[in-house]
Coordinates of C-alpha atoms in Angstrom, one line a residue:
Chain A
M23 CA 10.8 9.3 -41.5
Y24 CA 9.2 9.6 -38.0
D25 CA 10.8 8.5 -34.7
I26 CA 8.4 5.9 -33.6
V27 CA 8.5 5.3 -29.9
L28 CA 5.6 2.9 -29.5
D29 CA 4.3 0.5 -32.0
C30 CA 1.2 -1.7 -31.1
Q31 CA 1.0 -4.4 -33.8
S32 CA -2.4 -6.0 -34.3
V33 CA -3.1 -6.3 -30.6
H34 CA -5.9 -8.6 -29.6
H35 CA -7.0 -9.2 -26.0
W36 CA -9.8 -11.2 -24.4
F37 CA -10.8 -12.4 -20.9
G38 CA -12.3 -15.9 -21.3
D39 CA -15.3 -15.4 -23.6
Q40 CA -15.3 -11.7 -23.3
K41 CA -13.6 -10.1 -26.3
V42 CA -12.0 -6.8 -25.5
L43 CA -9.5 -5.7 -28.1
Y44 CA -9.5 -6.6 -31.8
D45 CA -6.6 -5.9 -34.1
V46 CA -5.5 -2.7 -32.5
S47 CA -2.6 -1.1 -34.4
L48 CA -1.1 2.2 -33.3
K49 CA 2.2 3.9 -33.9
V50 CA 3.1 6.8 -31.6
V51 CA 5.8 9.3 -32.6
R52 CA 8.3 10.7 -30.1
G53 CA 6.9 14.0 -28.7
Q54 CA 3.3 13.4 -29.5
I55 CA 0.5 13.8 -27.0
V56 CA -2.1 11.2 -28.0
A57 CA -5.6 11.2 -26.5
L58 CA -7.2 7.8 -26.3
V59 CA -11.0 8.1 -26.0
G60 CA -13.9 5.7 -26.2
P61 CA -16.9 4.6 -24.2
S62 CA -16.4 3.1 -20.7
G63 CA -15.5 -0.6 -20.7
F64 CA -14.4 -0.6 -24.4
G65 CA -10.8 -1.5 -23.7
K66 CA -8.9 1.8 -23.3
S67 CA -7.4 0.8 -20.0
T68 CA -6.7 -2.8 -21.3
L69 CA -4.7 -1.3 -24.1
L70 CA -2.8 0.9 -21.6
R71 CA -2.0 -2.2 -19.5
A72 CA -0.7 -4.0 -22.5
I73 CA 1.6 -1.1 -23.3
L74 CA 2.6 -0.9 -19.6
G75 CA 3.4 -4.6 -19.7
T76 CA 1.3 -5.7 -16.7
H77 CA -1.2 -7.5 -18.9
P78 CA 0.5 -8.5 -22.2
P79 CA -1.8 -8.9 -25.2
A80 CA -3.3 -12.3 -25.9
S81 CA -2.1 -12.0 -29.5
G82 CA -0.1 -9.3 -31.4
Q83 CA 2.7 -7.4 -29.8
V84 CA 3.7 -4.1 -28.3
L85 CA 7.1 -2.7 -29.3
M86 CA 8.9 0.1 -27.4
N87 CA 11.8 1.5 -29.5
N88 CA 11.5 -1.7 -31.6
G89 CA 11.9 -4.0 -28.5
P90 CA 8.9 -6.2 -27.4
V91 CA 7.2 -5.2 -24.2
T92 CA 6.7 -8.2 -21.8
T93 CA 6.9 -6.6 -18.3
P94 CA 6.6 -3.2 -16.8
G95 CA 9.8 -1.2 -17.2
R96 CA 11.1 2.2 -16.4
D97 CA 10.9 3.4 -20.0
R98 CA 7.1 3.7 -19.4
G99 CA 5.7 5.9 -16.7
I100 CA 2.2 5.6 -15.5
V101 CA -0.2 7.9 -13.6
Y102 CA -3.5 6.3 -12.5
Q103 CA -6.7 8.1 -11.5
K104 CA -6.7 6.4 -8.1
Y105 CA -3.8 5.1 -6.0
S106 CA -1.5 7.4 -7.8
L107 CA 1.0 7.8 -4.9
F108 CA 2.6 5.7 -2.2
P109 CA 0.7 6.7 0.9
F110 CA 3.6 6.1 3.2
L111 CA 5.9 8.6 1.5
T112 CA 5.7 12.4 1.6
A113 CA 5.4 14.4 -1.7
H114 CA 9.2 14.7 -2.3
E115 CA 9.9 11.2 -1.1
N116 CA 7.3 9.9 -3.6
V117 CA 9.0 11.8 -6.4
A118 CA 12.5 10.6 -5.3
F119 CA 11.2 7.0 -5.0
G120 CA 11.9 6.3 -8.6
L121 CA 15.4 7.7 -8.4
M122 CA 16.0 5.5 -5.4
L123 CA 14.8 2.3 -7.1
D124 CA 16.6 3.2 -10.3
Q125 CA 20.0 4.2 -8.9
S126 CA 20.4 2.0 -5.8
S127 CA 19.7 -1.6 -4.7
L128 CA 18.4 -2.9 -1.4
P129 CA 21.9 -4.3 -0.3
F130 CA 23.5 -1.0 -1.3
R131 CA 21.0 0.9 0.9
L132 CA 21.4 -1.5 3.8
F133 CA 25.1 -2.1 3.8
R134 CA 26.6 1.1 2.3
F135 CA 24.6 3.4 4.4
W136 CA 26.9 6.5 4.2
K137 CA 27.1 6.4 0.4
W138 CA 23.4 5.9 0.2
R139 CA 22.8 8.8 2.5
N140 CA 24.7 11.2 0.2
L141 CA 22.9 9.8 -2.8
R142 CA 19.6 10.1 -1.0
K143 CA 20.2 13.8 -0.4
T144 CA 20.8 14.3 -4.1
H145 CA 17.5 12.5 -5.0
L146 CA 15.5 14.6 -2.5
R147 CA 17.0 17.8 -3.9
L148 CA 16.2 16.8 -7.5
A149 CA 12.6 15.9 -6.4
A150 CA 12.2 19.1 -4.6
E151 CA 13.4 21.1 -7.6
L152 CA 10.9 19.4 -9.9
L153 CA 8.0 19.9 -7.4
H154 CA 9.0 23.6 -7.2
K155 CA 8.8 23.7 -11.0
L156 CA 5.2 22.2 -10.8
G157 CA 4.1 24.7 -8.2
L158 CA 4.3 22.4 -5.2
G159 CA 7.3 23.9 -3.4
N160 CA 5.3 24.3 -0.2
S161 CA 4.0 20.8 -0.1
L162 CA 7.2 18.8 -0.1
H163 CA 6.7 17.3 3.3
L164 CA 3.0 16.5 3.1
Y165 CA 1.7 12.9 2.9
P166 CA -0.8 12.1 0.1
S167 CA -3.6 12.0 2.6
Q168 CA -2.8 15.6 3.5
M169 CA -3.0 16.8 -0.1
S170 CA -5.9 17.5 -2.4
G171 CA -6.6 15.2 -5.4
G172 CA -5.2 17.8 -7.7
M173 CA -1.9 18.1 -5.8
C174 CA -1.6 14.3 -5.6
Q175 CA -2.0 14.0 -9.4
R176 CA 0.7 16.7 -9.9
V177 CA 3.1 14.9 -7.6
A178 CA 2.3 11.6 -9.4
I179 CA 3.1 13.2 -12.8
A180 CA 6.4 14.6 -11.3
Q181 CA 7.1 11.1 -9.9
A182 CA 6.8 9.6 -13.4
L183 CA 8.6 12.4 -15.2
I184 CA 11.7 12.5 -13.0
L185 CA 12.8 9.2 -14.5
K186 CA 12.4 10.7 -18.0
P187 CA 10.4 7.8 -19.4
E188 CA 10.2 7.2 -23.1
I189 CA 6.4 7.4 -22.9
L190 CA 4.1 8.6 -20.1
L191 CA 0.8 6.8 -19.8
L192 CA -2.0 8.8 -18.1
D193 CA -5.0 6.6 -17.2
E194 CA -7.9 9.1 -16.7
P195 CA -5.6 11.1 -14.3
F196 CA -7.9 14.1 -14.1
G197 CA -11.2 12.2 -13.9
A198 CA -11.8 12.9 -10.2
L199 CA -10.8 16.6 -10.2
D200 CA -13.0 19.6 -10.2
E201 CA -13.3 21.7 -13.3
A202 CA -10.8 24.4 -12.3
T203 CA -8.1 22.0 -11.1
R204 CA -8.7 19.9 -14.2
E205 CA -8.0 23.0 -16.4
E206 CA -4.8 23.7 -14.4
H207 CA -3.6 20.2 -15.1
Q208 CA -4.5 20.4 -18.8
Q209 CA -2.5 23.6 -18.9
M210 CA 0.4 21.8 -17.4
L211 CA 0.2 19.2 -20.2
L212 CA 0.1 22.0 -22.8
E213 CA 3.3 23.4 -21.2
L214 CA 5.0 20.1 -21.5
Y215 CA 4.0 20.0 -25.2
Q216 CA 5.4 23.5 -25.7
E217 CA 8.7 22.2 -24.3
N218 CA 8.5 19.4 -26.9
L219 CA 8.1 21.9 -29.7
T220 CA 11.0 24.1 -28.4
E221 CA 13.3 21.1 -28.2
K222 CA 12.3 20.0 -31.7
Q223 CA 12.9 23.4 -33.1
A224 CA 16.4 23.3 -31.5
G225 CA 17.0 20.0 -33.3
R226 CA 16.8 17.9 -30.2
N227 CA 14.5 15.0 -29.3
P228 CA 11.2 16.1 -27.8
P229 CA 11.3 14.9 -24.1
Y230 CA 7.7 14.1 -23.4
T231 CA 5.6 11.5 -25.3
V232 CA 2.2 11.0 -23.7
I233 CA -0.8 8.8 -24.1
L234 CA -3.8 10.3 -22.2
V235 CA -6.7 8.0 -21.7
T236 CA -9.8 10.1 -21.0
H237 CA -13.6 9.9 -21.6
E238 CA -13.8 13.7 -21.8
L239 CA -13.8 14.6 -25.5
N240 CA -13.2 18.3 -24.9
E241 CA -10.1 17.4 -22.8
A242 CA -8.9 15.0 -25.5
M243 CA -9.1 17.5 -28.3
K244 CA -7.7 20.4 -26.2
V245 CA -4.5 19.0 -24.8
S246 CA -3.5 16.5 -27.5
D247 CA -2.2 16.7 -31.0
R248 CA -3.8 13.5 -32.1
V249 CA -7.1 11.8 -31.1
V250 CA -7.5 8.0 -31.3
A251 CA -10.9 6.4 -30.4
L252 CA -11.5 2.8 -29.5
S253 CA -15.0 1.4 -30.0
K254 CA -17.0 -1.8 -30.6
Y255 CA -19.5 0.2 -32.7
W256 CA -18.2 -0.6 -36.2
L257 CA -19.4 -2.8 -39.0
W258 CA -17.7 -6.1 -38.0
E259 CA -20.2 -8.0 -40.1
D260 CA -18.4 -6.6 -43.2
E261 CA -15.3 -8.5 -42.0
N262 CA -17.1 -11.8 -41.7
H263 CA -17.6 -11.8 -37.9
R264 CA -20.8 -13.3 -36.5
E265 CA -20.5 -11.4 -33.3
S266 CA -18.5 -8.4 -32.1
P267 CA -14.8 -9.3 -32.0
G268 CA -14.1 -6.4 -29.6
S269 CA -13.0 -2.8 -29.7
T270 CA -10.7 -1.6 -32.3
V271 CA -9.3 1.8 -33.5
V272 CA -12.3 3.5 -35.2
Y273 CA -11.0 7.1 -35.2
D274 CA -7.5 8.5 -35.7
A275 CA -7.0 12.1 -36.7
V276 CA -5.1 15.2 -36.0
A277 CA -6.6 17.1 -33.0
P278 CA -7.7 20.7 -33.5
G279 CA -6.0 22.0 -30.3
P280 CA -7.5 24.4 -27.8
P281 CA -10.7 26.1 -29.2
R282 CA -10.8 29.9 -29.5
D283 CA -14.0 31.8 -29.0
G284 CA -15.8 32.6 -32.3
G285 CA -12.9 31.7 -34.5
A286 CA -12.6 29.1 -37.3
V287 CA -10.8 26.8 -34.8
L288 CA -13.9 26.6 -32.7
D289 CA -16.0 25.4 -35.7
T290 CA -13.4 22.8 -36.4
F291 CA -13.4 21.8 -32.8
L292 CA -17.2 21.3 -32.6
K293 CA -17.3 19.5 -36.0
Q294 CA -14.6 17.1 -34.9
R295 CA -16.2 16.4 -31.6
S296 CA -19.4 15.5 -33.2
E297 CA -17.5 13.3 -35.7
I298 CA -15.8 11.4 -32.8
R299 CA -19.2 10.9 -31.1
Q300 CA -20.5 9.4 -34.4
A301 CA -17.4 7.2 -34.9
A302 CA -17.1 5.8 -31.4
F303 CA -19.9 6.6 -29.0
Q304 CA -23.2 5.9 -31.0
P305 CA -24.3 2.3 -31.4
T306 CA -26.8 3.3 -34.0
T307 CA -24.4 4.8 -36.5
R308 CA -22.0 2.0 -37.1
H309 CA -19.5 2.5 -39.9
K310 CA -16.7 0.8 -41.8
R311 CA -13.6 0.3 -39.6
G312 CA -11.3 2.6 -41.6
E313 CA -13.8 5.4 -42.3
F314 CA -12.5 7.8 -39.7
I315 CA -8.9 6.8 -39.7
R316 CA -6.9 9.5 -41.4
F317 CA -4.1 10.6 -39.2
W318 CA -1.1 9.5 -41.3
R319 CA -2.8 10.7 -44.5
E320 CA -3.4 14.1 -42.9
C321 CA 0.3 14.3 -41.9
Q322 CA 1.4 13.5 -45.4
E323 CA -0.9 16.3 -46.6
G324 CA 0.9 18.6 -44.2
K325 CA -2.0 19.0 -41.8
G326 CA -0.1 17.5 -38.9
R327 CA 0.3 19.7 -35.8
G328 CA 3.2 20.3 -33.4
V329 CA 5.9 17.6 -33.6
M330 CA 4.3 16.2 -36.8
Q331 CA 4.9 19.4 -38.8
Chain B
M1 CA -20.7 12.3 17.6
F2 CA -21.1 9.3 15.4
R3 CA -17.7 8.3 14.1
K4 CA -16.3 11.7 14.7
P5 CA -12.8 11.9 16.0
I6 CA -12.2 13.5 19.4
S7 CA -9.2 15.6 20.5
W8 CA -6.2 14.0 22.2
K9 CA -7.1 15.7 25.5
W10 CA -10.6 14.3 25.5
Q11 CA -9.3 10.9 24.6
S12 CA -6.9 11.0 27.6
A13 CA -9.5 12.3 30.0
L14 CA -12.0 9.6 29.0
G15 CA -9.3 6.9 29.3
T16 CA -8.3 8.1 32.7
A17 CA -11.9 8.3 33.8
A18 CA -12.4 4.7 32.8
I19 CA -9.4 3.5 34.8
L20 CA -10.5 5.5 37.8
S21 CA -14.0 4.0 37.5
L22 CA -12.4 0.5 37.6
I23 CA -10.4 1.4 40.7
A24 CA -13.6 2.9 42.3
A25 CA -15.6 -0.2 41.5
Y26 CA -13.0 -2.5 42.9
T27 CA -12.7 -0.3 46.0
A28 CA -16.4 -0.4 46.6
L29 CA -16.6 -4.2 46.1
S30 CA -13.7 -4.8 48.5
H31 CA -15.2 -2.4 51.0
H32 CA -18.5 -4.2 50.8
R33 CA -16.8 -7.6 51.4
Q34 CA -14.7 -6.3 54.3
R35 CA -17.8 -4.9 56.0
I36 CA -19.5 -8.3 55.9
D37 CA -16.4 -10.2 57.0
P38 CA -13.2 -8.2 57.9
K39 CA -11.1 -11.4 57.6
D40 CA -12.2 -12.1 54.1
R41 CA -9.4 -12.0 51.6
T42 CA -11.1 -13.0 48.3
V43 CA -11.4 -9.3 47.4
P44 CA -8.7 -7.7 49.5
S45 CA -8.5 -4.0 50.2
W46 CA -5.7 -1.9 48.7
H47 CA -4.0 -1.9 52.1
Q48 CA -4.2 -5.7 52.3
I49 CA -2.8 -6.1 48.8
W50 CA 0.2 -4.0 49.7
S51 CA 0.9 -5.0 53.3
E52 CA -0.5 -8.4 54.3
G53 CA 1.8 -10.9 52.6
G54 CA 1.2 -9.1 49.3
L55 CA 3.3 -6.7 47.4
L56 CA 5.2 -5.2 50.3
K57 CA 6.7 -8.6 50.9
A58 CA 7.3 -9.2 47.2
F59 CA 9.1 -5.9 47.0
T60 CA 11.3 -6.6 50.0
P61 CA 14.7 -8.0 49.1
K62 CA 15.3 -11.6 50.2
E63 CA 17.6 -12.0 53.2
E64 CA 19.7 -14.8 51.7
T65 CA 20.2 -13.4 48.1
G66 CA 19.2 -9.8 48.2
E67 CA 16.9 -10.4 45.2
I68 CA 13.5 -8.7 45.1
V69 CA 10.9 -11.4 44.5
V70 CA 8.6 -9.4 42.3
W71 CA 11.5 -8.2 40.1
E72 CA 12.9 -11.7 39.9
D73 CA 9.5 -13.1 38.8
F74 CA 8.6 -10.5 36.3
K75 CA 12.1 -10.5 34.8
A76 CA 12.0 -14.2 34.3
S77 CA 8.5 -14.1 32.7
F78 CA 9.5 -11.0 30.6
V79 CA 12.6 -12.6 29.2
R80 CA 10.7 -15.8 28.2
F81 CA 8.0 -13.7 26.7
I82 CA 10.0 -11.2 24.8
V83 CA 12.5 -13.7 23.3
W84 CA 9.9 -16.1 22.0
F85 CA 7.3 -13.5 21.1
A86 CA 9.8 -11.5 19.1
L87 CA 11.0 -14.6 17.2
S88 CA 7.4 -15.7 16.6
A89 CA 6.4 -12.2 15.3
V90 CA 9.3 -12.0 12.9
A91 CA 8.6 -15.5 11.6
S92 CA 4.9 -14.7 11.2
T93 CA 5.7 -11.5 9.4
L94 CA 8.1 -13.1 6.9
L95 CA 5.8 -16.1 6.4
G96 CA 2.7 -13.9 5.9
L97 CA 4.4 -11.4 3.7
F98 CA 5.9 -13.9 1.3
M99 CA 2.6 -15.9 1.3
G100 CA 0.8 -12.7 0.3
C101 CA 3.3 -12.0 -2.5
Y102 CA 4.0 -15.4 -4.0
S103 CA 1.1 -17.7 -5.0
P104 CA 3.0 -21.1 -4.7
L105 CA 3.9 -20.2 -1.1
E106 CA 0.3 -19.2 -0.5
A107 CA -1.0 -22.5 -1.9
Y108 CA 1.5 -24.5 0.2
F109 CA 1.1 -22.8 3.5
V110 CA -2.6 -21.7 3.7
P111 CA -4.1 -25.2 4.4
P112 CA -1.7 -26.2 7.2
L113 CA -1.9 -22.8 8.9
A114 CA -5.7 -22.9 8.7
F115 CA -5.6 -26.3 10.3
L116 CA -3.1 -25.3 13.0
S117 CA -4.8 -22.1 13.9
K118 CA -8.0 -24.0 14.9
I119 CA -6.0 -26.0 17.6
P120 CA -5.7 -24.1 20.9
A121 CA -2.0 -24.1 22.0
T122 CA -3.2 -25.0 25.5
L123 CA -4.3 -28.4 24.2
M124 CA -0.8 -29.0 23.0
L125 CA 0.7 -28.6 26.5
T126 CA 1.1 -32.4 27.0
I127 CA 2.5 -32.9 23.6
F128 CA 5.1 -30.2 23.9
Y129 CA 5.9 -31.5 27.4
V130 CA 6.9 -34.8 25.8
L131 CA 8.5 -33.4 22.7
V132 CA 10.7 -30.6 24.1
G133 CA 10.6 -31.3 27.8
L134 CA 10.3 -28.7 30.5
N135 CA 12.9 -26.2 29.5
F136 CA 13.2 -22.7 28.0
K137 CA 12.1 -24.1 24.6
F138 CA 8.8 -25.2 26.2
Y139 CA 7.7 -21.6 26.4
G140 CA 8.8 -21.0 22.9
A141 CA 6.8 -23.9 21.5
M142 CA 3.7 -22.7 23.3
I143 CA 4.0 -19.1 22.2
A144 CA 5.0 -19.9 18.6
F145 CA 2.3 -22.5 18.2
G146 CA -0.3 -20.2 19.8
I147 CA 0.4 -17.1 17.7
I148 CA 2.2 -17.9 14.5
P149 CA -0.7 -19.4 12.6
T150 CA -3.2 -16.6 13.2
L151 CA -0.6 -13.8 13.0
A152 CA 0.9 -15.1 9.8
V153 CA -2.6 -15.4 8.2
T154 CA -3.5 -11.9 9.3
I155 CA -0.3 -10.5 7.7
Y156 CA -0.8 -12.7 4.6
H157 CA -4.3 -11.2 4.1
A158 CA -2.9 -7.7 4.5
A159 CA -0.1 -8.3 2.0
K160 CA -2.5 -9.9 -0.5
E161 CA -5.5 -7.6 -0.3
D162 CA -4.5 -4.2 1.2
V163 CA -2.0 -3.1 -1.3
P164 CA -3.6 -1.9 -4.6
E165 CA -2.0 -3.6 -7.6
E166 CA -1.6 -0.2 -9.2
L167 CA 1.0 0.7 -6.6
V168 CA 3.0 -2.4 -7.4
F169 CA 2.7 -1.8 -11.2
K170 CA 3.8 1.7 -10.6
A171 CA 6.8 0.6 -8.6
R172 CA 7.8 -1.7 -11.4
T173 CA 7.6 1.2 -13.9
L174 CA 9.9 3.1 -11.5
G175 CA 12.5 0.3 -11.8
A176 CA 11.7 -1.9 -8.8
S177 CA 12.7 -5.5 -8.8
Q178 CA 10.3 -8.1 -7.3
M179 CA 12.2 -8.1 -4.0
E180 CA 12.1 -4.2 -4.0
C181 CA 8.3 -4.4 -4.5
V182 CA 8.0 -6.8 -1.5
W183 CA 10.3 -4.7 0.7
S184 CA 9.8 -1.1 -0.3
V185 CA 6.2 -1.2 -1.3
I186 CA 4.2 -4.1 0.2
L187 CA 6.0 -4.3 3.5
A188 CA 6.1 -0.5 3.9
H189 CA 2.4 -0.3 3.0
I190 CA 1.2 -2.9 5.5
F191 CA 3.7 -2.1 8.2
P192 CA 1.2 -0.3 10.5
K193 CA -1.2 -3.2 10.1
I194 CA 1.6 -5.6 11.1
L195 CA 2.3 -3.6 14.2
E196 CA -1.4 -3.6 15.0
A197 CA -1.7 -7.4 14.5
V198 CA 1.5 -7.9 16.7
R199 CA 0.0 -5.7 19.4
L200 CA -3.2 -7.7 19.4
S201 CA -1.2 -10.9 19.6
V202 CA 0.4 -9.9 22.9
G203 CA -2.7 -11.0 24.9
P204 CA -2.9 -14.6 23.5
A205 CA 0.9 -14.9 23.7
L206 CA 0.7 -14.1 27.5
I207 CA -2.0 -16.7 28.0
Y208 CA 0.2 -19.4 26.4
L209 CA 3.2 -18.2 28.4
F210 CA 1.3 -18.3 31.7
A211 CA -0.2 -21.7 30.8
A212 CA 3.4 -23.0 30.2
E213 CA 4.5 -21.5 33.5
Y214 CA 1.7 -23.1 35.3
I215 CA 2.8 -26.5 34.1
W216 CA 6.4 -25.7 34.9
G217 CA 5.3 -24.5 38.4
Q218 CA 3.7 -27.9 39.0
E219 CA 6.9 -29.7 38.3
N220 CA 9.7 -27.3 39.3
H221 CA 10.4 -24.6 41.9
G222 CA 11.5 -22.0 39.3
V223 CA 10.7 -18.3 39.2
G224 CA 8.0 -16.5 37.1
T225 CA 4.8 -14.7 37.8
T226 CA 2.5 -17.7 37.4
I227 CA 4.9 -20.1 39.1
R228 CA 4.9 -17.7 42.2
L229 CA 1.1 -17.5 42.2
Q230 CA 0.9 -21.3 42.2
F231 CA 2.8 -21.3 45.5
H232 CA 0.2 -18.9 47.0
K233 CA -2.9 -20.7 45.9
G234 CA -6.3 -20.2 47.6
A235 CA -7.7 -17.4 49.7
A236 CA -4.5 -17.0 51.7
G237 CA -2.6 -16.0 48.6
A238 CA -5.3 -13.7 47.2
T239 CA -3.5 -10.6 48.4
L240 CA -0.4 -11.5 46.3
S241 CA -2.4 -12.6 43.4
F242 CA -4.3 -9.3 43.2
G243 CA -1.0 -7.5 43.6
Y244 CA 0.5 -9.4 40.7
L245 CA -2.6 -8.9 38.6
L246 CA -2.5 -5.2 39.3
L247 CA 1.2 -5.1 38.2
L248 CA 0.5 -7.2 35.1
G249 CA -2.4 -5.0 34.1
T250 CA -0.4 -1.8 34.6
L251 CA 2.6 -3.2 32.6
G252 CA 0.1 -4.3 29.9
L253 CA -1.4 -0.9 29.7
M254 CA 2.0 0.7 29.5
G255 CA 3.1 -1.8 26.8
D256 CA 0.0 -1.2 24.8
S257 CA 0.4 2.6 24.9
L258 CA 4.1 2.2 24.0
Q259 CA 3.2 0.1 20.9
R260 CA 0.5 2.6 19.9
W261 CA 3.0 5.4 20.3
F262 CA 5.6 3.6 18.2
Q263 CA 3.1 2.9 15.5
K264 CA 2.2 6.6 15.3
W265 CA 5.8 7.7 15.4
W266 CA 7.1 5.2 12.8
C267 CA 4.0 5.5 10.5
P268 CA 2.8 9.0 10.8
W269 CA 1.0 8.7 7.5
Y270 CA -1.3 6.0 8.9
A271 CA -2.8 8.3 11.5
H272 CA -4.1 10.8 8.9

């Protein structure tokens, strides 16, 4: 019924004796913006790396469009909090870098120089167009060290988006930004989501599927249409474990969207935030694994938002 | 002041002042020696360096061939140096780069390079003398043995540790192959450091070149800066020695500035 882009099937991961992920299953529908939250050190980035293909799971599997993920590939874009850009390239060269790698080989660039030169012009033009669209038209020739953190993250998002990946993975991309810049970037994500809805209404595939890893609950609920929480604070004793087997999905629900002052949506927003805290962040209020997992049920009941409607 | 950058003008002014101080200190020392004994040539005056069997003679074309001695000597040394230094630098870069990128190569090459880097090339003079003989390759053996182990290890560390793995992962998601990651990400990222390491290797490489020329000079009557200075040993040849040292220092300063300029021009991002 839904167009599943990403399917994590019973993913387990550990480093030596340290158990990190336990039986994580997650299906992501094309066009969704999924916020992945949870306490620090509870496996969010590990799950992202498994999806990226740089650190495949110790057991279980990750499928992209039904194909297993074993290495990084251009169907998955990534934006990190740090080291998001290549420091030796200017803004538009950074954005064009993916096009270069995707559409030309090293021998082609070395031995068919004139053809490469023409192709390069096209790449740089496309990169410049995208940067103009994201409000960075005046910063094309700046190096990352000459740009602010917010500008760098915008360029990094453009760099990932220009290849039109099946899924965009954002690993706490706005974590180091000030409040105002962070809000600007959140707005940018909401605009991408709006494009998804427009495309879906026109009967086409929504172009942007995003997993946003963040520790900011407000951000998670504001920009996503679904919130998933990973945590170790669940009743693993009930499943016959003698010690914590690692983090698993303890919360999965439709996100309320941006809060509006004084309205019913604000109440829902605050209620859901306190629910996520209870499900994932408080060691004292452990609960059954499936207690707060209701996303697919909510969708069946017609409560899904955006592309799930 | 602490760790604060200064303007280019200030930098140039202070650098020039330091060189002028050196010249002034030498002039004062030479003047002092000349006052005690006007015939003393251990610290010759500028005039003596230029005129008395020193640079003036070296710059005067030979009657029989028309060659200018100083040009002949420096050209011979420069060719030996540049050919073998360039080859050694390229070999070190490739070796260090691939060691930093591929663990089996790292495991294979690190122990022998660590072993070889602890042996001064000057101690290998007699071995190379026997192995390759006194010919053009002799200089190559000395320079290569002297700089490849340390330069390759420096570049290997840069390739392994200076490039955040996130950048490599990102390049892979952008469609880069392994070789593209090595060439377009890792090499591009560490290139300014490679230039710096190569620049710092010039000094040791010159020591090994001159050591090789010294041996050559004992056996042959060839041309080259150290070979020429060997013919003018002792106090009598001090005027020429100082002249050659002055020229070498000036060329070294120019070469160093040229390399710094090239690094800034080729890697403008590194200066920011």
